[in-house]
């Protein structure tokens, strides 16, 4: 069995979710054996970083048609890589770009595509993908039948990029020229889609301070904003806050908002409804502050403080300011 991981490129380098997909690939290869490859459109920045991880090779797809994103071009190019490597499994990060071309690629090869998986395991020698249904209330096991390759995209935060294993020796980077007839490209590229309208992409934020109903009023959000500034974090919210218009929708985290996996997630006055938890459960460290000691958020929190956030947060801010270097 061989595994191929698609690395999505951005102007600033490899998309952070691609590293998570590569971590999933490494985990599966440890269990199943076989080679692990990464593939990206075009050579250049980021691929040397990928080659420094434990894998067997990096494929750079080269064509003038890949200079800008096009679902048709990406599918043609990736079919060339699949034809060369004959992978059993192809993994993708569940990005907007992959949502666009991933199912099209699988359908063009008459193969199934499992989207937005939160886990994958081996059971009786068979791949089993885990997907959330009913807004995360239930988990569904999905198995695939037929001939490989099989395709799957992985939800942000489901695998940890910091678990990636480095290589003893860098993997080779191979350029694969791809012939793409412009006549086969049915769409014209538009300006790059921005996942968020604001100044920051919460999916790549290292520290997040999120507020829920416990903040009580729009005026009190300034307290959370001050805490976020003190720890160089970003401000976010649960759905009720954004529904009330207290923060813009692009700051919402949860099943109908953003999915994040920061190093530190501070939940202020958030009860922990499953719709919110599915968007932040991949956080490395979760700290919850809530007056209700039985709030569900404490079940997933690494550190919990049962108390009044209007007493605790000002004390935190004061302590942070007093310990800051002058």
Short mmCIF file of C-alpha atoms in Angstrom, two decimals:
data_model
loop_
_atom_site.label_atom_id
_atom_site.label_comp_id
_atom_site.label_asym_id
_atom_site.label_seq_id
_atom_site.Cartn_x
_atom_site.Cartn_y
_atom_site.Cartn_z
CA UNK A 1 0.00 0.00 0.00
CA UNK A 2 1.30 3.45 -0.90
CA UNK A 3 -0.05 6.79 0.29
CA UNK A 4 -0.01 10.13 -1.52
CA UNK A 5 -0.63 13.42 0.30
CA UNK A 6 -1.61 16.59 -1.55
CA UNK A 7 0.13 19.74 -0.30
CA UNK A 8 -1.78 22.89 -1.07
CA UNK A 9 0.41 25.90 -1.82
CA UNK A 10 -0.30 29.48 -0.73
CA UNK A 11 1.55 32.70 -1.39
CA UNK A 12 3.24 32.34 2.01
CA UNK A 13 4.09 28.65 1.58
CA UNK A 14 2.42 25.33 2.30
CA UNK A 15 -1.12 25.59 3.70
CA UNK A 16 -0.99 24.74 7.45
CA UNK A 17 -3.69 22.07 7.05
CA UNK A 18 -1.48 20.26 4.53
CA UNK A 19 1.00 19.48 7.32
CA UNK A 20 -1.83 17.89 9.29
CA UNK A 21 -2.72 15.72 6.29
CA UNK A 22 0.94 14.71 6.00
CA UNK A 23 0.95 13.77 9.71
CA UNK A 24 -2.05 11.53 9.02
CA UNK A 25 -0.18 9.95 6.13
CA UNK A 26 2.82 9.21 8.35
CA UNK A 27 0.55 7.59 10.94
CA UNK A 28 -1.10 5.32 8.37
CA UNK A 29 2.22 4.31 6.82
CA UNK A 30 3.52 3.31 10.26
CA UNK A 31 0.53 0.97 10.63
CA UNK A 32 0.21 -0.32 7.07
CA UNK A 33 3.69 0.03 5.67
CA UNK A 34 4.42 1.08 2.12
CA UNK A 35 5.88 4.30 0.76
CA UNK A 36 4.60 7.81 1.50
CA UNK A 37 4.76 10.58 -1.09
CA UNK A 38 3.74 14.22 -1.15
CA UNK A 39 2.61 16.06 -4.26
CA UNK A 40 2.20 19.77 -4.97
CA UNK A 41 1.53 21.97 -7.94
CA UNK A 42 4.75 23.68 -9.07
CA UNK A 43 8.18 23.59 -7.51
CA UNK A 44 9.53 26.32 -5.27
CA UNK A 45 8.93 27.52 -1.73
CA UNK A 46 7.78 25.03 0.86
CA UNK A 47 8.74 21.81 -0.88
CA UNK A 48 12.15 21.62 0.76
CA UNK A 49 10.38 21.81 4.13
CA UNK A 50 8.16 18.91 3.05
CA UNK A 51 11.19 16.93 1.89
CA UNK A 52 12.69 17.30 5.36
CA UNK A 53 9.87 15.17 6.80
CA UNK A 54 9.88 11.39 6.88
CA UNK A 55 8.56 10.35 3.48
CA UNK A 56 9.82 8.68 0.35
CA UNK A 57 9.60 11.52 -2.13
CA UNK A 58 8.04 14.82 -3.14
CA UNK A 59 6.49 15.30 -6.58
CA UNK A 60 6.31 18.81 -8.05
CA UNK A 61 3.79 18.98 -10.89
CA UNK A 62 4.97 21.42 -13.54
CA UNK A 63 2.82 23.12 -16.19
CA UNK A 64 2.13 26.69 -17.22
CA UNK A 65 -1.55 25.91 -16.65
CA UNK A 66 -0.82 25.45 -12.93
CA UNK A 67 0.38 29.01 -12.45
CA UNK A 68 -3.13 29.87 -11.18
CA UNK A 69 -5.72 27.61 -9.62
CA UNK A 70 -8.14 25.81 -11.89
CA UNK A 71 -10.12 22.72 -10.89
CA UNK A 72 -9.73 21.27 -14.39
CA UNK A 73 -5.96 21.81 -14.43
CA UNK A 74 -5.47 20.47 -10.91
CA UNK A 75 -7.42 17.30 -11.75
CA UNK A 76 -5.44 16.66 -14.93
CA UNK A 77 -2.14 17.21 -13.14
CA UNK A 78 -3.00 15.04 -10.15
CA UNK A 79 -4.20 12.23 -12.40
CA UNK A 80 -0.68 12.28 -13.88
CA UNK A 81 0.85 11.90 -10.41
CA UNK A 82 -1.60 9.13 -9.52
CA UNK A 83 -0.78 7.33 -12.76
CA UNK A 84 2.92 7.52 -11.99
CA UNK A 85 2.77 6.41 -8.33
CA UNK A 86 -0.34 4.16 -8.28
CA UNK A 87 -1.20 5.05 -4.66
CA UNK A 88 -3.74 3.10 -2.67
CA UNK A 89 -4.81 6.19 -0.73
CA UNK A 90 -4.74 9.89 -1.59
CA UNK A 91 -5.14 12.30 1.34
CA UNK A 92 -6.05 15.99 1.17
CA UNK A 93 -6.44 18.82 3.67
CA UNK A 94 -10.12 19.84 3.75
CA UNK A 95 -9.56 23.34 2.36
CA UNK A 96 -11.84 25.41 0.13
CA UNK A 97 -9.69 24.50 -2.85
CA UNK A 98 -9.91 20.78 -2.15
CA UNK A 99 -13.68 21.01 -1.66
CA UNK A 100 -13.80 22.38 -5.18
CA UNK A 101 -11.63 19.93 -7.09
CA UNK A 102 -11.36 16.86 -4.83
CA UNK A 103 -14.73 15.26 -5.59
CA UNK A 104 -14.27 16.10 -9.28
CA UNK A 105 -10.92 14.31 -9.31
CA UNK A 106 -12.35 11.21 -7.63
CA UNK A 107 -15.38 11.15 -9.94
CA UNK A 108 -13.15 11.44 -13.01
CA UNK A 109 -11.51 8.17 -11.91
CA UNK A 110 -14.84 6.61 -10.85
CA UNK A 111 -13.64 6.33 -7.27
CA UNK A 112 -15.23 7.28 -3.91
CA UNK A 113 -14.28 10.42 -1.99
CA UNK A 114 -14.65 10.72 1.80
CA UNK A 115 -14.83 14.39 2.71
CA UNK A 116 -14.06 16.14 6.00
CA UNK A 117 -12.98 13.03 7.92
CA UNK A 118 -12.00 13.55 11.55
CA UNK A 119 -10.13 10.27 11.91
CA UNK A 120 -8.92 7.16 10.16
CA UNK A 121 -7.96 3.75 11.51
CA UNK A 122 -7.13 0.27 10.33
CA UNK A 123 -9.65 -2.43 11.22
CA UNK A 124 -9.20 -6.00 10.02
CA UNK A 125 -6.76 -4.71 7.46
CA UNK A 126 -9.30 -2.25 6.03
CA UNK A 127 -9.29 1.54 6.09
CA UNK A 128 -12.06 3.02 8.23
CA UNK A 129 -12.70 6.75 8.04
CA UNK A 130 -14.62 8.61 10.74
CA UNK A 131 -16.98 11.44 9.82
CA UNK A 132 -19.14 13.63 12.01
CA UNK A 133 -22.87 13.71 11.31
CA UNK A 134 -25.76 15.72 12.76
CA UNK A 135 -23.44 18.66 13.50
CA UNK A 136 -20.99 16.49 15.37
CA UNK A 137 -23.52 14.74 17.62
CA UNK A 138 -22.63 11.34 16.13
CA UNK A 139 -19.62 9.73 14.49
CA UNK A 140 -20.09 7.55 11.42
CA UNK A 141 -17.58 4.92 10.30
CA UNK A 142 -17.08 4.86 6.53
CA UNK A 143 -15.39 2.01 4.69
CA UNK A 144 -14.57 1.98 1.00
CA UNK A 145 -15.00 -0.84 -1.46
CA UNK A 146 -13.74 -1.39 -4.97
CA UNK A 147 -10.34 -0.87 -6.50
CA UNK A 148 -7.97 1.84 -5.26
CA UNK A 149 -7.05 4.63 -5.23
CA UNK A 150 -9.29 5.90 -2.45
CA UNK A 151 -9.64 9.62 -1.74
CA UNK A 152 -10.26 11.44 1.54
CA UNK A 153 -9.96 14.94 2.95
CA UNK A 154 -9.20 15.57 6.62
CA UNK A 155 -10.83 18.14 8.86
CA UNK A 156 -8.61 20.82 10.34
CA UNK A 157 -7.36 19.85 13.79
CA UNK A 158 -8.03 16.13 13.39
CA UNK A 159 -4.30 15.40 13.17
CA UNK A 160 -1.51 17.37 14.77
CA UNK A 161 1.17 18.86 12.58
CA UNK A 162 3.54 19.00 15.54
CA UNK A 163 3.55 15.19 15.50
CA UNK A 164 5.23 15.14 12.09
CA UNK A 165 8.40 13.09 12.09
CA UNK A 166 11.52 14.58 10.56
CA UNK A 167 13.65 12.59 8.15
CA UNK A 168 17.18 11.46 8.82
CA UNK A 169 17.94 12.40 5.23
CA UNK A 170 15.84 14.71 3.05
CA UNK A 171 13.55 12.99 0.58
CA UNK A 172 14.17 13.56 -3.14
CA UNK A 173 12.11 16.21 -4.94
CA UNK A 174 11.12 15.13 -8.43
CA UNK A 175 9.66 17.38 -11.09
CA UNK A 176 6.86 15.84 -13.13
CA UNK A 177 6.05 17.80 -16.32
CA UNK A 178 2.36 17.67 -17.20
CA UNK A 179 0.84 18.35 -20.61
CA UNK A 180 -2.38 20.33 -20.14
CA UNK A 181 -4.30 21.42 -23.23
CA UNK A 182 -5.72 24.92 -22.57
CA UNK A 183 -8.83 23.89 -24.48
CA UNK A 184 -9.66 21.46 -21.65
CA UNK A 185 -9.77 24.24 -19.07
CA UNK A 186 -13.38 25.36 -18.84
CA UNK A 187 -12.98 27.99 -16.16
CA UNK A 188 -10.92 31.13 -15.91
CA UNK A 189 -9.10 31.93 -12.67
CA UNK A 190 -10.47 34.76 -10.56
CA UNK A 191 -8.67 36.62 -7.75
CA UNK A 192 -7.75 34.26 -4.93
CA UNK A 193 -10.64 33.54 -2.56
CA UNK A 194 -10.12 34.88 0.94
CA UNK A 195 -11.29 32.45 3.61
CA UNK A 196 -11.86 35.33 5.99
CA UNK A 197 -12.84 38.93 5.43
CA UNK A 198 -10.87 40.13 8.42
CA UNK A 199 -7.19 40.71 8.89
CA UNK A 200 -6.39 37.27 10.28
CA UNK A 201 -7.04 33.67 9.35
CA UNK A 202 -8.18 32.06 12.60
CA UNK A 203 -7.29 28.62 11.27
CA UNK A 204 -3.61 29.59 11.45
CA UNK A 205 -3.76 31.54 14.74
CA UNK A 206 -1.51 30.22 17.50
CA UNK A 207 -3.55 31.64 20.38
CA UNK A 208 -7.30 32.27 20.43
CA UNK A 209 -9.50 33.91 23.07
CA UNK A 210 -13.13 32.96 22.42
CA UNK A 211 -16.23 34.38 24.10
CA UNK A 212 -19.67 32.89 24.59
CA UNK A 213 -23.00 33.84 26.17
CA UNK A 214 -21.28 34.31 29.51
CA UNK A 215 -19.83 37.60 28.28
CA UNK A 216 -23.38 38.96 28.76
CA UNK A 217 -23.19 42.10 26.60
CA UNK A 218 -21.41 43.53 23.59
CA UNK A 219 -19.63 46.09 25.75
CA UNK A 220 -17.97 43.34 27.77
CA UNK A 221 -16.25 41.89 24.68
CA UNK A 222 -13.65 44.61 25.12
CA UNK A 223 -12.45 42.70 28.20
CA UNK A 224 -11.78 39.60 26.08
CA UNK A 225 -10.15 41.76 23.42
CA UNK A 226 -7.78 43.17 26.03
CA UNK A 227 -6.87 39.66 27.20
CA UNK A 228 -6.23 38.56 23.61
CA UNK A 229 -3.94 41.56 23.08
CA UNK A 230 -2.04 40.78 26.29
CA UNK A 231 -1.16 37.26 25.09
CA UNK A 232 -0.77 38.15 21.40
CA UNK A 233 -3.86 36.14 20.51
CA UNK A 234 -6.88 36.53 18.26
CA UNK A 235 -10.47 37.14 19.31
CA UNK A 236 -13.20 34.65 18.36
CA UNK A 237 -16.68 33.68 19.48
CA UNK A 238 -19.37 31.04 19.65
CA UNK A 239 -22.38 31.32 17.35
CA UNK A 240 -24.75 33.29 19.65
CA UNK A 241 -22.25 36.14 19.86
CA UNK A 242 -22.01 36.41 16.06
CA UNK A 243 -25.77 35.94 15.62
CA UNK A 244 -26.26 38.97 17.88
CA UNK A 245 -23.87 40.97 15.69
CA UNK A 246 -21.42 41.55 18.55
CA UNK A 247 -18.57 40.12 16.46
CA UNK A 248 -18.41 39.53 12.68
CA UNK A 249 -19.32 36.10 11.33
CA UNK A 250 -15.75 35.40 10.24
CA UNK A 251 -14.86 35.29 13.96
CA UNK A 252 -17.29 32.42 14.63
CA UNK A 253 -15.92 29.01 15.60
CA UNK A 254 -17.96 25.84 15.36
CA UNK A 255 -19.83 23.55 13.00
CA UNK A 256 -21.25 26.53 11.08
CA UNK A 257 -18.08 28.63 11.43
CA UNK A 258 -14.34 28.18 11.42
CA UNK A 259 -12.45 25.06 12.51
CA UNK A 260 -9.29 25.91 14.43
CA UNK A 261 -6.42 24.12 16.16
CA UNK A 262 -4.32 26.73 17.99
CA UNK A 263 -1.64 25.99 20.55
CA UNK A 264 -3.77 27.73 23.20
CA UNK A 265 -7.57 28.16 23.24
CA UNK A 266 -9.10 30.27 26.01
CA UNK A 267 -12.87 29.77 26.28
CA UNK A 268 -14.57 32.57 28.24
CA UNK A 269 -18.18 31.98 29.23
CA UNK A 270 -18.63 29.20 26.66
CA UNK A 271 -20.79 26.31 27.84
CA UNK A 272 -19.36 23.79 25.37
CA UNK A 273 -22.25 22.89 23.07
CA UNK A 274 -21.23 20.23 20.57
CA UNK A 275 -21.68 22.66 17.68
CA UNK A 276 -18.90 24.81 19.12
CA UNK A 277 -16.70 21.96 20.31
CA UNK A 278 -16.39 20.44 16.81
CA UNK A 279 -14.71 23.65 15.70
CA UNK A 280 -12.03 23.83 18.41
CA UNK A 281 -11.51 20.33 19.82
CA UNK A 282 -8.21 20.05 17.94
CA UNK A 283 -6.65 22.81 20.05
CA UNK A 284 -3.41 21.76 21.74
CA UNK A 285 -4.29 23.26 25.14
CA UNK A 286 -7.81 24.32 26.15
CA UNK A 287 -8.41 26.61 29.12
CA UNK A 288 -12.05 27.17 30.11
CA UNK A 289 -13.50 29.80 32.43
CA UNK A 290 -17.18 29.36 33.31
CA UNK A 291 -19.37 30.01 36.33
CA UNK A 292 -21.12 26.65 35.93
CA UNK A 293 -18.88 23.87 37.27
CA UNK A 294 -20.97 21.34 35.31
CA UNK A 295 -20.54 23.09 31.95
CA UNK A 296 -19.70 20.56 29.19
CA UNK A 297 -16.66 22.62 28.18
CA UNK A 298 -14.84 21.31 31.28
CA UNK A 299 -15.05 17.77 29.89
CA UNK A 300 -12.58 18.65 27.12
CA UNK A 301 -10.62 21.41 28.85
CA UNK A 302 -7.03 20.77 29.89
CA UNK A 303 -7.42 23.45 32.57
CA UNK A 304 -10.71 24.66 33.98
CA UNK A 305 -11.62 27.55 36.26
CA UNK A 306 -15.13 27.47 37.72
CA UNK A 307 -15.71 31.10 38.55
CA UNK A 308 -16.81 34.54 37.44
CA UNK A 309 -14.92 35.56 34.29
CA UNK A 310 -15.43 39.22 35.22
CA UNK A 311 -13.24 38.64 38.26
CA UNK A 312 -10.80 36.17 36.73
CA UNK A 313 -10.05 37.82 33.38
CA UNK A 314 -9.10 41.25 34.82
CA UNK A 315 -6.79 39.46 37.26
CA UNK A 316 -5.20 37.56 34.38
CA UNK A 317 -4.71 40.73 32.39
CA UNK A 318 -3.14 42.48 35.38
CA UNK A 319 -0.78 39.55 35.99
CA UNK A 320 0.22 39.44 32.33
CA UNK A 321 0.95 43.17 32.24
CA UNK A 322 2.95 43.06 35.46
CA UNK A 323 5.09 40.16 34.20
CA UNK A 324 5.68 41.67 30.76
CA UNK A 325 9.26 42.87 30.11
CA UNK A 326 9.67 46.63 30.20
#
